[in-house]
Each structure stands twice: as C-alpha cells, then as structure tokens.
mmCIF file of N, CA and C in Angstrom:
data_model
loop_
_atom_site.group_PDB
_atom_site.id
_atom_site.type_symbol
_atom_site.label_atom_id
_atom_site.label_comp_id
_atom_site.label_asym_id
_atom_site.label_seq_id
_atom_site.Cartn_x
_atom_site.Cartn_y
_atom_site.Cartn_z
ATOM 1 N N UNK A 1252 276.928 40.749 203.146
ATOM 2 C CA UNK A 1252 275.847 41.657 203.469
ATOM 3 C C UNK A 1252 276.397 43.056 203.691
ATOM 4 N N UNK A 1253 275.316 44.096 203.563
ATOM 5 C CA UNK A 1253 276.173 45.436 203.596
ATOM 6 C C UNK A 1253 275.680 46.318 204.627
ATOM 7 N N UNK A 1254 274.988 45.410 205.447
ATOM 8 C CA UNK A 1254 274.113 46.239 206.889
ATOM 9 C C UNK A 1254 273.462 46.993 206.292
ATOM 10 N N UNK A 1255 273.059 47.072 204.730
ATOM 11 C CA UNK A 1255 271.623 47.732 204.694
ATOM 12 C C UNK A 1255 270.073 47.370 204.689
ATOM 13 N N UNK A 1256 269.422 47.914 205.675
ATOM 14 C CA UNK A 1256 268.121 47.569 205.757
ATOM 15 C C UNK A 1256 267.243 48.380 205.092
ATOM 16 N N UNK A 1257 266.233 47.788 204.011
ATOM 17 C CA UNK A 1257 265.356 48.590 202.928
ATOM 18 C C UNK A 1257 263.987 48.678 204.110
ATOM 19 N N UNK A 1258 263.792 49.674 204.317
ATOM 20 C CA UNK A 1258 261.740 49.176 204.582
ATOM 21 C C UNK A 1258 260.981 49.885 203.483
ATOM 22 N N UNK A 1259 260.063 49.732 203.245
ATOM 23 C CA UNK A 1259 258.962 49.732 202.061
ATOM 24 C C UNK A 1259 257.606 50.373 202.911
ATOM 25 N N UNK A 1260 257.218 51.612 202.744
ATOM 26 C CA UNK A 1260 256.116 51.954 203.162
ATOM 27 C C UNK A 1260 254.931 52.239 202.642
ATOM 28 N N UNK A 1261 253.598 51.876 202.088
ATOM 29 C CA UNK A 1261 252.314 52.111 201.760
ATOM 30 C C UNK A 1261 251.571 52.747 201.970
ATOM 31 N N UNK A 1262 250.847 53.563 201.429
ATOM 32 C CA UNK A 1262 249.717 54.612 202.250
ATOM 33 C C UNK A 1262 248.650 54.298 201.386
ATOM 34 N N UNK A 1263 247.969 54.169 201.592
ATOM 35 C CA UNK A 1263 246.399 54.253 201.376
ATOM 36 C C UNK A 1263 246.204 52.589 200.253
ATOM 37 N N UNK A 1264 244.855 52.996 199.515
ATOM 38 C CA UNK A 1264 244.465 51.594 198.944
ATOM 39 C C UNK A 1264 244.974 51.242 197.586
ATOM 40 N N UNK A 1265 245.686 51.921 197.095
ATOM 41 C CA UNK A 1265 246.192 52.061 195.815
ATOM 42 C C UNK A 1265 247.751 51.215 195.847
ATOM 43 N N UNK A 1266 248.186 50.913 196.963
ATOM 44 C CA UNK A 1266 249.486 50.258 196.525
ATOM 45 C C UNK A 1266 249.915 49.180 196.531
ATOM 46 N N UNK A 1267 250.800 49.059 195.693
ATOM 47 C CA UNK A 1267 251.232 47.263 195.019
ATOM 48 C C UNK A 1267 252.077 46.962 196.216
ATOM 49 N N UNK A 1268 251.262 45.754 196.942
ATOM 50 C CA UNK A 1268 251.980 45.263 198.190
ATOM 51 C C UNK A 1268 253.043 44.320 197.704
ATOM 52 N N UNK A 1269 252.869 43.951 196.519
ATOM 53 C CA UNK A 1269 254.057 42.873 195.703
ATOM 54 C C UNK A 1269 255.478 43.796 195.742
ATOM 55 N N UNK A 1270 255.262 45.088 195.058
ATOM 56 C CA UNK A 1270 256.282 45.967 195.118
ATOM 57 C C UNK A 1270 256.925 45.881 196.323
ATOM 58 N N UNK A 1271 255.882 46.279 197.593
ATOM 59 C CA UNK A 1271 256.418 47.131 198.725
ATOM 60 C C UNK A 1271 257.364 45.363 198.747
ATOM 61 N N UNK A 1272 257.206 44.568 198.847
ATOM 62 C CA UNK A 1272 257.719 43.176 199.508
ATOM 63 C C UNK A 1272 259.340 42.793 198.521
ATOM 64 N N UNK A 1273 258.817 43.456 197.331
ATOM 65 C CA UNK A 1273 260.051 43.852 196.551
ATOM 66 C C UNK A 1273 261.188 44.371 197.291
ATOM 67 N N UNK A 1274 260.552 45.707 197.075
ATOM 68 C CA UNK A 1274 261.785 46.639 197.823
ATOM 69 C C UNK A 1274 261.983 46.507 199.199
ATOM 70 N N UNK A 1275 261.761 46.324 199.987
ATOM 71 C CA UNK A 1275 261.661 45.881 201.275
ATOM 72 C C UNK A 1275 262.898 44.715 201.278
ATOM 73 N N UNK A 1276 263.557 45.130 202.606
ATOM 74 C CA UNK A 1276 264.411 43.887 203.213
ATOM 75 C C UNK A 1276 263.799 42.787 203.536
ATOM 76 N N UNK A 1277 264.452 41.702 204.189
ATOM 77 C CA UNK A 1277 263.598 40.500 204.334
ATOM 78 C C UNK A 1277 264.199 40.591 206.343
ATOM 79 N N UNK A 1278 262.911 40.333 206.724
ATOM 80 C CA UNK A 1278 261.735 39.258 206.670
ATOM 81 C C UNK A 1278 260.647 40.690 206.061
ATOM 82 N N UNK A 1279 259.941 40.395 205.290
ATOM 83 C CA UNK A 1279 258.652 41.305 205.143
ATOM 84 C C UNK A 1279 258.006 41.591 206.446
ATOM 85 N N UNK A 1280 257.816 41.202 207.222
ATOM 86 C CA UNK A 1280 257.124 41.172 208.505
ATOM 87 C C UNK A 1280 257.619 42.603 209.112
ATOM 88 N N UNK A 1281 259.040 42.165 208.830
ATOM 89 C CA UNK A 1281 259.874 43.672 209.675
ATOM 90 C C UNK A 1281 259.544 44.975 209.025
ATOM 91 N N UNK A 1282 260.008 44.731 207.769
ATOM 92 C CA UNK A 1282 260.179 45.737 206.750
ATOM 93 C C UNK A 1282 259.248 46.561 205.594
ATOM 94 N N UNK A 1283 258.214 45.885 205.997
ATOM 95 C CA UNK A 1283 257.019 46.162 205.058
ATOM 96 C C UNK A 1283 255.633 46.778 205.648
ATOM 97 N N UNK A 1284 255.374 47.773 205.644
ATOM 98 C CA UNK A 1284 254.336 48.562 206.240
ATOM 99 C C UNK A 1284 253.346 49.067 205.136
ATOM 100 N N UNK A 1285 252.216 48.658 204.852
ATOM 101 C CA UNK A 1285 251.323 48.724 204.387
ATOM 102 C C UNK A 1285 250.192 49.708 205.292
ATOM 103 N N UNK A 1286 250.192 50.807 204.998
ATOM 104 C CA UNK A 1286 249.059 51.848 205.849
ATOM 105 C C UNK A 1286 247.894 52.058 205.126
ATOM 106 N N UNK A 1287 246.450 52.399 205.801
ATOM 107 C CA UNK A 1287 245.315 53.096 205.142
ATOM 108 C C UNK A 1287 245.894 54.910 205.241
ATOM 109 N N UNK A 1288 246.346 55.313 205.864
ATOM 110 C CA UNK A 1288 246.466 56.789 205.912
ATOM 111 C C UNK A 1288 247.485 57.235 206.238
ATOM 112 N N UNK A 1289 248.414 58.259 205.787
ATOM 113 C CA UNK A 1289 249.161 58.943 206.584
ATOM 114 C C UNK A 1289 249.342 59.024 207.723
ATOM 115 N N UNK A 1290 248.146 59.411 208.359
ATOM 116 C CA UNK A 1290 247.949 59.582 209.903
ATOM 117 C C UNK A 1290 248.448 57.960 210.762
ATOM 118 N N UNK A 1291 248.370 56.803 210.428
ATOM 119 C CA UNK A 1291 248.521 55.859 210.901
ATOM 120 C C UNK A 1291 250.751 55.374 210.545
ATOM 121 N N UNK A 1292 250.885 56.528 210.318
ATOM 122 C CA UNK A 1292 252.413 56.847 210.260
ATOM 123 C C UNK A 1292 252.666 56.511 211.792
ATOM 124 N N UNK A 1293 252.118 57.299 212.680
ATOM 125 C CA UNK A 1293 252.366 57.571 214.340
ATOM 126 C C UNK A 1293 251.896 56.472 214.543
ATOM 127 N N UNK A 1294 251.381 55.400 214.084
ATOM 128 C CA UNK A 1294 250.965 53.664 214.864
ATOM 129 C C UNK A 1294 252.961 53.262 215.079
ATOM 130 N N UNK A 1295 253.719 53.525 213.790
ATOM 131 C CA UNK A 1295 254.257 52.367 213.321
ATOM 132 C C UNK A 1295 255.887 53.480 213.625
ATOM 133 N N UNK A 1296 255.795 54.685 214.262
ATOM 134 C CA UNK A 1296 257.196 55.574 214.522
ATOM 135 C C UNK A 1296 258.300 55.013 215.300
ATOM 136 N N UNK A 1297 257.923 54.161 216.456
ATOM 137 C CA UNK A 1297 258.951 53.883 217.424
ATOM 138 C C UNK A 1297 259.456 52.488 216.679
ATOM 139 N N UNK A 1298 258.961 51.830 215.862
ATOM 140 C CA UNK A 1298 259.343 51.019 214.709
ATOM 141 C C UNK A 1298 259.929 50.893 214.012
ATOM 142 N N UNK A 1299 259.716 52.111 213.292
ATOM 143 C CA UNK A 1299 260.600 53.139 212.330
ATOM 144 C C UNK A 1299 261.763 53.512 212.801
ATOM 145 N N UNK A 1300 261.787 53.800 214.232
ATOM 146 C CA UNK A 1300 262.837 54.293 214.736
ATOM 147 C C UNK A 1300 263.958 53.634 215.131
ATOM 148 N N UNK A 1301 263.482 52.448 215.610
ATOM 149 C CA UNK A 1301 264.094 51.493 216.139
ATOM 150 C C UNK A 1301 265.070 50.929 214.760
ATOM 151 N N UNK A 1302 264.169 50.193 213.692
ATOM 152 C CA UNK A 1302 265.094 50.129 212.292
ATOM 153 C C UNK A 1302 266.291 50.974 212.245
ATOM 154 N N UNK A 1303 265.729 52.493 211.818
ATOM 155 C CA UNK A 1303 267.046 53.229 211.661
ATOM 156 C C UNK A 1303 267.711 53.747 212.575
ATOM 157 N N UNK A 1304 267.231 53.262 213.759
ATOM 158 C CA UNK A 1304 269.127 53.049 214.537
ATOM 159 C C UNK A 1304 269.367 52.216 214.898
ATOM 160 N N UNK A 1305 269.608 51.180 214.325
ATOM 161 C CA UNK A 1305 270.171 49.762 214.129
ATOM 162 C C UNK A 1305 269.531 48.821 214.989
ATOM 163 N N UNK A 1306 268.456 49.275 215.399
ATOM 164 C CA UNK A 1306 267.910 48.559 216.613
ATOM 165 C C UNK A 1306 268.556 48.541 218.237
ATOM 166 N N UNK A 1307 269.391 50.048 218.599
ATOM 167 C CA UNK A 1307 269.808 50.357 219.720
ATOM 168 C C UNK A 1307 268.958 51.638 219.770
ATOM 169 N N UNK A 1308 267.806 50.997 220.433
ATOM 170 C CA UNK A 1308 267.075 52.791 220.773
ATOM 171 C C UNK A 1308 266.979 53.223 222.205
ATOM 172 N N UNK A 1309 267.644 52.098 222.759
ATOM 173 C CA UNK A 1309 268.710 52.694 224.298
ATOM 174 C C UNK A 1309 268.925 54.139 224.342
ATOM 175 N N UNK A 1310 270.149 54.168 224.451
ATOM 176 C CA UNK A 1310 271.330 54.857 224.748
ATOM 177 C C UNK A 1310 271.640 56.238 223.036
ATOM 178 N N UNK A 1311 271.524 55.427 222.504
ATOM 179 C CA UNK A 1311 271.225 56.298 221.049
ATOM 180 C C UNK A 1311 269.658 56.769 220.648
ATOM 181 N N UNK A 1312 268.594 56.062 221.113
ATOM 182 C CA UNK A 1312 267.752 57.091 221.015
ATOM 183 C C UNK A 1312 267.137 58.357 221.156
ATOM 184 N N UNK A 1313 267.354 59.083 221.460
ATOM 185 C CA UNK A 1313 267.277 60.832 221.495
ATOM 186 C C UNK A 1313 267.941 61.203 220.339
ATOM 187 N N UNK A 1314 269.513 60.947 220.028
ATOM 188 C CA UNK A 1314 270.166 61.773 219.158
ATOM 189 C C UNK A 1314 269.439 60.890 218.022
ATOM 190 N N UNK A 1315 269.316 60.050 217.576
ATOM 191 C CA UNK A 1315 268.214 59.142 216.585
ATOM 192 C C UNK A 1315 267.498 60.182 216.270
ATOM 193 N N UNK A 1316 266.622 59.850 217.120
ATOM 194 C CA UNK A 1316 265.090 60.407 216.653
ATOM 195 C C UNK A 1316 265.347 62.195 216.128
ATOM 196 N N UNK A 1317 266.030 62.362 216.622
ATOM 197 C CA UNK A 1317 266.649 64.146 216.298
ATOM 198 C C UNK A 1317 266.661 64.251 215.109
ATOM 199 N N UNK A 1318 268.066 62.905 214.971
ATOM 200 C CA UNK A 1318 268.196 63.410 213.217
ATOM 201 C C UNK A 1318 267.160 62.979 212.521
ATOM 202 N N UNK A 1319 266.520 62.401 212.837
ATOM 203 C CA UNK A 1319 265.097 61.533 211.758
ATOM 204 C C UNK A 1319 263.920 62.314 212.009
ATOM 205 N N UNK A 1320 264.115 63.326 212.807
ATOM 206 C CA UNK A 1320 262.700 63.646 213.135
ATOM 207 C C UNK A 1320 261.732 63.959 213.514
ATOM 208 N N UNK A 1321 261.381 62.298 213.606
ATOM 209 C CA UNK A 1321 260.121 61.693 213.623
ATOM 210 C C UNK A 1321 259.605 61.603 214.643
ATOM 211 N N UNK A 1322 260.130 62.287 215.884
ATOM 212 C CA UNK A 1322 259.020 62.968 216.876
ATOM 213 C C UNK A 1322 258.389 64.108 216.792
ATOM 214 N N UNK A 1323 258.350 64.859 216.061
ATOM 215 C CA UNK A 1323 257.941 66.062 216.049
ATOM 216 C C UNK A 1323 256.410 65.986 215.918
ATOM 217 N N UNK A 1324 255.278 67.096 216.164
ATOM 218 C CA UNK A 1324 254.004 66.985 216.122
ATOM 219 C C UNK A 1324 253.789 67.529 214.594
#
C-alpha cells in the first residue's frame, strides 16, 4: 500500500456515482461524497479535513487546515 487515500467528490445531479466509487479509495462510505450543491461542501469540511491529515486532527489540525484552506469563509 502507498498511504494514498483517493476521495471522489460530486456536486449536483449530473454525476456518475459509479465513477465517483471508481476513483475513490475503499471503503466508499469514507471516500465518496456525492453532494446536491456546492454549498453543502461546509456539511462534509471537518471530514475532508480529517482525511487529509491522516486522520490526526489533534495536534496537527490548525497547521492542516492552513495549508488546505478549507476554513476560510
């Protein structure tokens, strides 16, 4: 294994959930986010976040979320 984790994200009604489950790591459950809107991005962030930092959002979360982001308004 190469410690890489794929997630697969969807927005709106147009997308091939077969794909997203494609590209997506396994378990799908984790890795596969199927959204109606953009806006429902902010349901699924501390999620997001958690994934890409390896799932230590302890002690490494702040400098995380910095480089990713994905707190910003």
């Amino acid at each position: 294994s190469s410690g890489i984790q794929i997630m697969a994200i969807g927005v709106g009604k147009a997308t091939n959930k077969r794909e997203l489950r494609d590209i997506a790591s396994d378990p799908d459950s984790e890795f596969v986010f199927d959204l109606n809107s953009f806006s429902a991005l902010q349901a699924i962030k501390y999620r997001f976040a958690d994934i890409a930092c390896g799932g230590n959002m302890g002690k490494t979360m702040h400098l995380c979320c910095l480089r990713l982001k994905i707190f910003e308004s």
